[in-house]
Coordinates of C-alpha atoms in Angstrom, one line a residue:
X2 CA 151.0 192.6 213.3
X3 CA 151.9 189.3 214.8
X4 CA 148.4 187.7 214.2
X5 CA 148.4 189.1 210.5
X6 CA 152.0 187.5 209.7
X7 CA 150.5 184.1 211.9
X8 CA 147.7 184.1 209.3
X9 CA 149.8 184.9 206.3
X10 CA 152.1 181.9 207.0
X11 CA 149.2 179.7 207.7
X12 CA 147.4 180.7 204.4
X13 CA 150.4 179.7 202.2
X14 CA 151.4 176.8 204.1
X15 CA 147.5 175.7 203.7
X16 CA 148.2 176.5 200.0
X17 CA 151.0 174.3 199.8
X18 CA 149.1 171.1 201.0
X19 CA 146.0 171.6 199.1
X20 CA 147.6 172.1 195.9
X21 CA 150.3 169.1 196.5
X22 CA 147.3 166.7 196.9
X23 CA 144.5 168.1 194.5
X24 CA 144.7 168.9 191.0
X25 CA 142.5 171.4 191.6
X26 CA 140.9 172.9 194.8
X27 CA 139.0 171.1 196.4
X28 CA 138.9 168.7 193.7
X29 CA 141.2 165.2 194.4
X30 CA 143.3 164.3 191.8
X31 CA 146.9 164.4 190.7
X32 CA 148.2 166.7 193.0
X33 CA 150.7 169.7 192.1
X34 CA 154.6 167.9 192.8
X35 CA 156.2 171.1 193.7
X36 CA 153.8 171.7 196.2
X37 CA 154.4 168.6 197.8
X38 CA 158.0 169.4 197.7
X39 CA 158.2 173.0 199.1
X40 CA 155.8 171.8 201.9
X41 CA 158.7 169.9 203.3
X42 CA 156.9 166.9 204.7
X43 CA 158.4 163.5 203.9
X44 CA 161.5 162.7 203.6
X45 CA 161.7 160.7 200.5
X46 CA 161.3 162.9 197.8
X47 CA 162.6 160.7 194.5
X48 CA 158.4 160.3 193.5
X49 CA 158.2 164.2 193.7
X50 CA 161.0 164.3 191.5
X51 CA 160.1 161.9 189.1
X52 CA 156.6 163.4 188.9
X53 CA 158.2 166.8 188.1
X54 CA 160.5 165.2 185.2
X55 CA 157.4 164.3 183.4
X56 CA 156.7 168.1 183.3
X57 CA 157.9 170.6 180.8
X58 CA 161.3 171.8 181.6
X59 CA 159.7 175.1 182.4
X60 CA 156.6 175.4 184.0
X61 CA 154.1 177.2 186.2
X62 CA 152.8 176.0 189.4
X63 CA 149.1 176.1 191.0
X64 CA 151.3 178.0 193.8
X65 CA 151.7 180.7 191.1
X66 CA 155.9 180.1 190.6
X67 CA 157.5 178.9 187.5
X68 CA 159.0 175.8 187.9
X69 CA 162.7 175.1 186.3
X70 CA 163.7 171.6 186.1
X71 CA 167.3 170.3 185.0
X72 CA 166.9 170.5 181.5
X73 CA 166.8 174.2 181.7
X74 CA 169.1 174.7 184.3
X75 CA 172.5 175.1 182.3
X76 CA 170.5 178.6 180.8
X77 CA 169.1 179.9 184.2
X78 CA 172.2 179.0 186.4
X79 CA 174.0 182.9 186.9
X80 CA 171.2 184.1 184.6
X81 CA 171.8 188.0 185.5
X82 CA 168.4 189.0 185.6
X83 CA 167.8 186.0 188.5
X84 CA 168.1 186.4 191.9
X85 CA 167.6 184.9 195.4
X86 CA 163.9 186.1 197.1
X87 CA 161.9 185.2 199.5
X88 CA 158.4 183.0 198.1
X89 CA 156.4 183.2 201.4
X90 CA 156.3 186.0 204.3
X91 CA 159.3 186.6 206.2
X92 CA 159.2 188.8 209.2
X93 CA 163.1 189.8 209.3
X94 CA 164.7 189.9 206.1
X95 CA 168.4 189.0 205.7
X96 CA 169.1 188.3 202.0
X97 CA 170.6 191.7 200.1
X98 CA 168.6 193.5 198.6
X99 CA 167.6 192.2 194.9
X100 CA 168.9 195.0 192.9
X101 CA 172.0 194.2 195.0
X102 CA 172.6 191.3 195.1
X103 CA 174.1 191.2 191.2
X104 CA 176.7 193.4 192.0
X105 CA 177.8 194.6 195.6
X106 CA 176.9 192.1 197.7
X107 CA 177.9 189.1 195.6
X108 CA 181.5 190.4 195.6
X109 CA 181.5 190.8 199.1
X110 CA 179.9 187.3 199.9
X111 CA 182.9 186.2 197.8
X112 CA 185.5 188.6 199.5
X113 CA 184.0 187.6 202.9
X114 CA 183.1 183.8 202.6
X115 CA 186.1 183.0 200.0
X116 CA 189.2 181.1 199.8
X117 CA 191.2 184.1 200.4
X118 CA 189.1 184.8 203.8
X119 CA 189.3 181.5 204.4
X120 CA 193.1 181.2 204.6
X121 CA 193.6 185.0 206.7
X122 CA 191.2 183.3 209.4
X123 CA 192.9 180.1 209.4
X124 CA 194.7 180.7 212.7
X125 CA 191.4 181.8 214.9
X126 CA 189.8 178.9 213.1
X127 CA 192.1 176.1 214.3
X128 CA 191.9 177.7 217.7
X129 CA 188.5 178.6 218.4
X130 CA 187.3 174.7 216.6
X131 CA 190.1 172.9 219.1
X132 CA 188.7 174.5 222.0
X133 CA 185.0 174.2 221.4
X134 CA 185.7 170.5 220.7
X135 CA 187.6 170.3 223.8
X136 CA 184.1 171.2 225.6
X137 CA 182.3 168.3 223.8
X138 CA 182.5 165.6 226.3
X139 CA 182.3 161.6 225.6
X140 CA 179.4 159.7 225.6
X141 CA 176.2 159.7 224.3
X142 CA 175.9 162.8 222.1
X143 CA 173.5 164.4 219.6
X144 CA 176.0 165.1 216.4
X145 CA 173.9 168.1 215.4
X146 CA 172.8 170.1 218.3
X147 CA 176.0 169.4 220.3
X148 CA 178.5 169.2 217.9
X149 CA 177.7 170.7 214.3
X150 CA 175.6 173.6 215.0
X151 CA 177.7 174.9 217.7
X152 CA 181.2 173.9 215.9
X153 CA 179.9 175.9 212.8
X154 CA 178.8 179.2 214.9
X155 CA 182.1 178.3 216.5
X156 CA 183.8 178.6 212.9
X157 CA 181.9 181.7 211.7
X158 CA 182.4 184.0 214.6
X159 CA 186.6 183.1 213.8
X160 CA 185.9 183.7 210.2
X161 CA 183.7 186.9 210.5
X162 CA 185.6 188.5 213.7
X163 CA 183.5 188.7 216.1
X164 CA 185.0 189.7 219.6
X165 CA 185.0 186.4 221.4
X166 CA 183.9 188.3 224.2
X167 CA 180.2 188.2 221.7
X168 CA 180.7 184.2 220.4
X169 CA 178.0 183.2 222.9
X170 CA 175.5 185.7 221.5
X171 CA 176.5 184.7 218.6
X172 CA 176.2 181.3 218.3
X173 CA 172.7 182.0 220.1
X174 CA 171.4 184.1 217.3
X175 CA 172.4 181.7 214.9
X176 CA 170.9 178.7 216.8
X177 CA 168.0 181.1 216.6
X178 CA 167.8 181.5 212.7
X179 CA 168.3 177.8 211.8
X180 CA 165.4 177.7 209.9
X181 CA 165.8 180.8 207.7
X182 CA 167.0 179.7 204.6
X183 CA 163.6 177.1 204.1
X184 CA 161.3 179.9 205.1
X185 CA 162.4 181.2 202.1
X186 CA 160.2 178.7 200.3
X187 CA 158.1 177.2 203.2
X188 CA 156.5 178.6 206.1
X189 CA 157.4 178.4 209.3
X190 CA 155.5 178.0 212.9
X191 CA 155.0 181.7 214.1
X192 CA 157.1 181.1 216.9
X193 CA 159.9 180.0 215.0
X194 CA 159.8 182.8 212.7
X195 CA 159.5 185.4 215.4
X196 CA 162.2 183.7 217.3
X197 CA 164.6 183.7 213.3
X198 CA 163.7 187.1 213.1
X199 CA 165.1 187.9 216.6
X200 CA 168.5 186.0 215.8
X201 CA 168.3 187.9 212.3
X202 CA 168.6 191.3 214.5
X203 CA 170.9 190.2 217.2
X204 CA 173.4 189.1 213.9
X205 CA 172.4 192.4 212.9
X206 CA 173.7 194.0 215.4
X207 CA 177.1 192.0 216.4
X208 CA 178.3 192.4 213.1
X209 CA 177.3 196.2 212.8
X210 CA 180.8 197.0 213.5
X211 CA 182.1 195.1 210.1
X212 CA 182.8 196.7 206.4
X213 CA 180.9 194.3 205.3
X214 CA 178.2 193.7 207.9
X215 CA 176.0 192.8 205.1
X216 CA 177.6 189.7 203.5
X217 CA 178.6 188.8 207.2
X218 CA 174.8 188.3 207.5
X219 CA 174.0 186.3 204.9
X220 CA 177.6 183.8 206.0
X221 CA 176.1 184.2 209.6
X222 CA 172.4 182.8 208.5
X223 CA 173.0 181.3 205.5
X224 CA 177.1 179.3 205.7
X225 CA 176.5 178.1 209.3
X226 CA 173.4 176.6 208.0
X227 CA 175.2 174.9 205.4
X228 CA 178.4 174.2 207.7
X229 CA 176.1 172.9 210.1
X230 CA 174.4 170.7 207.6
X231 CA 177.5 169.4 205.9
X232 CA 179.1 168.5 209.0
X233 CA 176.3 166.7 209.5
X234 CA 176.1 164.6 206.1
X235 CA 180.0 164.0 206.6
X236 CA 179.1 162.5 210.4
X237 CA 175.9 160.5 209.3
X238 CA 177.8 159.1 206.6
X239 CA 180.9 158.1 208.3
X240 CA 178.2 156.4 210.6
X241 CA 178.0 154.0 208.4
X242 CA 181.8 153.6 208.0
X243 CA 183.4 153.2 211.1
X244 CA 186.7 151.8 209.3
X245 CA 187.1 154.9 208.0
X246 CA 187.0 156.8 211.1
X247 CA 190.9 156.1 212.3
X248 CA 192.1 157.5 208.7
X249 CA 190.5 161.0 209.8
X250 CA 193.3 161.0 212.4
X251 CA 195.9 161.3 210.3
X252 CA 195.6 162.1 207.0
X253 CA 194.3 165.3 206.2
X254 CA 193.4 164.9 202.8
X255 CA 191.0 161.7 204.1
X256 CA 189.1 164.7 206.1
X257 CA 188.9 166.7 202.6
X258 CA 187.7 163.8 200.7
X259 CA 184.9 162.8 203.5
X260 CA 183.2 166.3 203.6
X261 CA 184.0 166.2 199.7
X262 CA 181.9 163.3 199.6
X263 CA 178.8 164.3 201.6
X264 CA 178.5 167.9 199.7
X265 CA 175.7 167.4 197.2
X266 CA 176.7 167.9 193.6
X267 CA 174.1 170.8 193.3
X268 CA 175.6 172.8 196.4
X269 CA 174.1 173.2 199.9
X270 CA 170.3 173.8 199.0
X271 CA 168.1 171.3 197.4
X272 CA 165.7 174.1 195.8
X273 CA 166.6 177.5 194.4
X274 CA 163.9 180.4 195.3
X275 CA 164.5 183.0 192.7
X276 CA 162.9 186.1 191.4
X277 CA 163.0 187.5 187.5
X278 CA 163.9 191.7 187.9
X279 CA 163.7 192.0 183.9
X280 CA 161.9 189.8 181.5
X281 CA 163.4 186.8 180.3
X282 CA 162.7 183.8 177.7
X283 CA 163.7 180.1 178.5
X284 CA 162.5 177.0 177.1
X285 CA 160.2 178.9 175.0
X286 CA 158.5 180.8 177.9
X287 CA 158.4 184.2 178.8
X288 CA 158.7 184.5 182.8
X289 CA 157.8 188.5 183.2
X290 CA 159.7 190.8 186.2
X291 CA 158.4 190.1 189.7
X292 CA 157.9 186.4 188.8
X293 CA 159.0 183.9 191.4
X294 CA 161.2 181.0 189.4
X295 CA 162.1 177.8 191.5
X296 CA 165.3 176.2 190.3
X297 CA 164.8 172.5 190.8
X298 CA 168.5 170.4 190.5
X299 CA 168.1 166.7 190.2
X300 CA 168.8 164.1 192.7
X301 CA 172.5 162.9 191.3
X302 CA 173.9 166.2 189.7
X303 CA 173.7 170.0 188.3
X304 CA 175.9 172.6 189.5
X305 CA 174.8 174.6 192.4
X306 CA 173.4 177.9 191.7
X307 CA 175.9 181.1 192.2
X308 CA 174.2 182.7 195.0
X309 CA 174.8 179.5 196.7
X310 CA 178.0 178.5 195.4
X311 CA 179.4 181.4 197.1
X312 CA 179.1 179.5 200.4
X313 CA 180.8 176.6 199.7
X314 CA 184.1 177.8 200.4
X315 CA 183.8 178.5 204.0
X316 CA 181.5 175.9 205.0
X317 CA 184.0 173.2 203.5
X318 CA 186.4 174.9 205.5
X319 CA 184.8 175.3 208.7
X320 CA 183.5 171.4 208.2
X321 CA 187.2 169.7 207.8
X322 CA 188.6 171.5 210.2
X323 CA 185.5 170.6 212.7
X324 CA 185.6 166.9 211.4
X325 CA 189.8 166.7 211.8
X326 CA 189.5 168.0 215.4
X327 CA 186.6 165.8 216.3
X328 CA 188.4 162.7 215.0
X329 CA 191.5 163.7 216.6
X330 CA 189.5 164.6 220.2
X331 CA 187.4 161.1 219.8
X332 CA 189.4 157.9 218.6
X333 CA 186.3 156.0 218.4
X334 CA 182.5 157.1 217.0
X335 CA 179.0 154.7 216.5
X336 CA 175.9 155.3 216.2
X337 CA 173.0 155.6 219.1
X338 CA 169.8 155.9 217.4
X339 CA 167.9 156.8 214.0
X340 CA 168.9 160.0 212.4
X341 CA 165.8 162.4 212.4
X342 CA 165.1 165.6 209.7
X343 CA 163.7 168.4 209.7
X344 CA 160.1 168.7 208.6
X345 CA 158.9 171.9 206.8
X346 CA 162.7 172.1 205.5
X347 CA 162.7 172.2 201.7
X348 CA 165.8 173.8 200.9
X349 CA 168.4 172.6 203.2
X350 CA 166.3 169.0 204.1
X351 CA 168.7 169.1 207.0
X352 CA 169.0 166.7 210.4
X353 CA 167.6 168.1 213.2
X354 CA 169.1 164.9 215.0
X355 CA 171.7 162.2 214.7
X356 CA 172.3 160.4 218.2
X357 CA 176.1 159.0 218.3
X358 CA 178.5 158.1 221.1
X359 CA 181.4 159.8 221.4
X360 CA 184.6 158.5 223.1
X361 CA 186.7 155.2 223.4
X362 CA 185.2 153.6 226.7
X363 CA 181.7 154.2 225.4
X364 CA 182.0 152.8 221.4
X365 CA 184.0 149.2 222.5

């Protein structure tokens, strides 16, 4: 079973790179752009986008996936009969069912990851995010794997409930399934999808106890990923702005406006993987029912999809309270090294590593 999943992945990541640089196979030419872009190699992707604005707005890919670009957008965003799926092999599935996801389990994400959620966990939140900061000691630091990721497992456990006796396993498990949400659309190592599918069950399982253990899994895989990654943005780009870094101190809405800043118009994911459960029409195509449909945003704007948009509540949250208590442990922040990104990472094109150093001795 494991060798037939290893080949799987292999075969459609192979797919991916021979279409993004041949026209046809085995045949060089102009190569298929959304290839190249789901293949997540390279981090500048402005000549992917500009060869996919020279397309129609909807079209169909040598990968076999219709293609949507911004000009049909405002018609497919919330479409009814679109939904998020997985485009490659997954090994442990964690979205809702499709069928589901239109109905039940969107309310619940809402209920679960919303504003109202947001301000009945605001107590543990405070808590929990001072104390893990606390833990972070000054010096030379890497602002993702020391300080975002485990600040936003720190800020999920608070917002989903989960006993602190579990927020080590829990943070763990979501270390675990960092790379979910991209394997959506690109294939992963075999040993990291074995080991995201192992994080998938152990989430599984901690948050079995919940009414709603269902949306809890989608905030445990999917919002810490996009905590994790905003936090991130917010950090790398007040890198760059040390005089702003005092301000976080002491005004809040300086915090707000920072994360504010670093959140992409289009919402936490770059690409949209969808699939069609009914027959629909848009730019004068006809996409049948079990066809995959890539939502494409541009670089500077278009709303982010629903599914995703349902996220954004509790990440924000989870990130400014993160970035006050960070500013407020550590008067002073620089940077210690070039940022790095994750490669085979499509959807969330997140940092994998952003070295800083922390503290006031260190940063004179």
């Amino acid at each position: 079973m494991t060798s037939a999943l290893g080949r799987e992945l292999q075969l459609v990541h192979a797919a991916q790179w021979l279409y993004s640089v041949n026209g046809e196979p085995f045949v060089p030419g102009d190569g298929d752009p959304y290839a190249g872009l789901v293949r997540g190699f390279g981090e500048d992707t402005a000549p992917l986008h500009a060869a996919l604005a020279e397309r129609r707005p909807l079209w169909r890919s040598r990968l076999d996936t219709w293609v949507a670009g911004p000009a049909v957008l405002p018609g497919l965003l919330g479409h009814p009969d679109l939904v998020v799926a997985a485009a490659v092999p997954q090994a442990e599935p964690w979205l809702p069912a499709p069928d589901r996801q239109r109905t039940a389990a969107a309310r619940d994400l809402a209920h679960r990851g919303g504003r109202g959620a947001v301000r009945a966990a605001a107590a543990p939140l405070r808590r929990l995010t001072a104390g893990t900061v606390a833990g972070i000691a000054p010096g030379p630091a890497d602002l993702i794997t020391a300080v975002a990721a485990p600040l936003a497992a720190t800020g999920y456990a608070a917002l989903l409930g989960v006993p602190e006796d579990r927020h080590v396993e829990f943070a763990a498990a979501v270390a675990d399934t960092a790379p979910a949400v991209d394997a959506l659309l690109c294939p992963q190592s075999l040993a990291a999808t074995e080991r995201a599918a192992a994080g998938v069950r152990e989430l599984r399982r901690l948050l079995a106890p919940s009414g709603h253990a269902e949306a809890g899994l989608v905030l445990a895989v999917a919002g810490t990923r996009a905590a994790t990654d905003l936090l991130g943005e917010t950090l790398l780009r007040l890198l760059d702005r040390p005089g702003e870094w005092p301000r976080l101190r002491t005004d809040p809405g300086h915090v707000e406006a920072a994360v504010r800043a670093a959140m992409p118009a289009h919402g936490p994911w770059h690409l949209h993987p969808l699939t069609a459960l009914a027959p629909l029409e848009a730019a004068g195509v006809r996409v049948e029912a079990g066809d995959q449909v890539t939502l494409v945003p541009d670089l500077d704007g278009t709303a982010p999809a629903p599914y995703a948009r349902l996220l954004i509540p509790a990440a924000r949250a989870v990130a400014e309270e993160a970035l006050h208590r960070l500013a407020s442990r550590f008067p002073h922040v620089r940077p210690d090294g070039a940022p790095v990104r994750a490669r085979r990472a499509p959807v969330t094109r997140r940092l994998v590593r952003l070295p800083a150093l922390l503290g006031e001795e260190e940063t004179r």
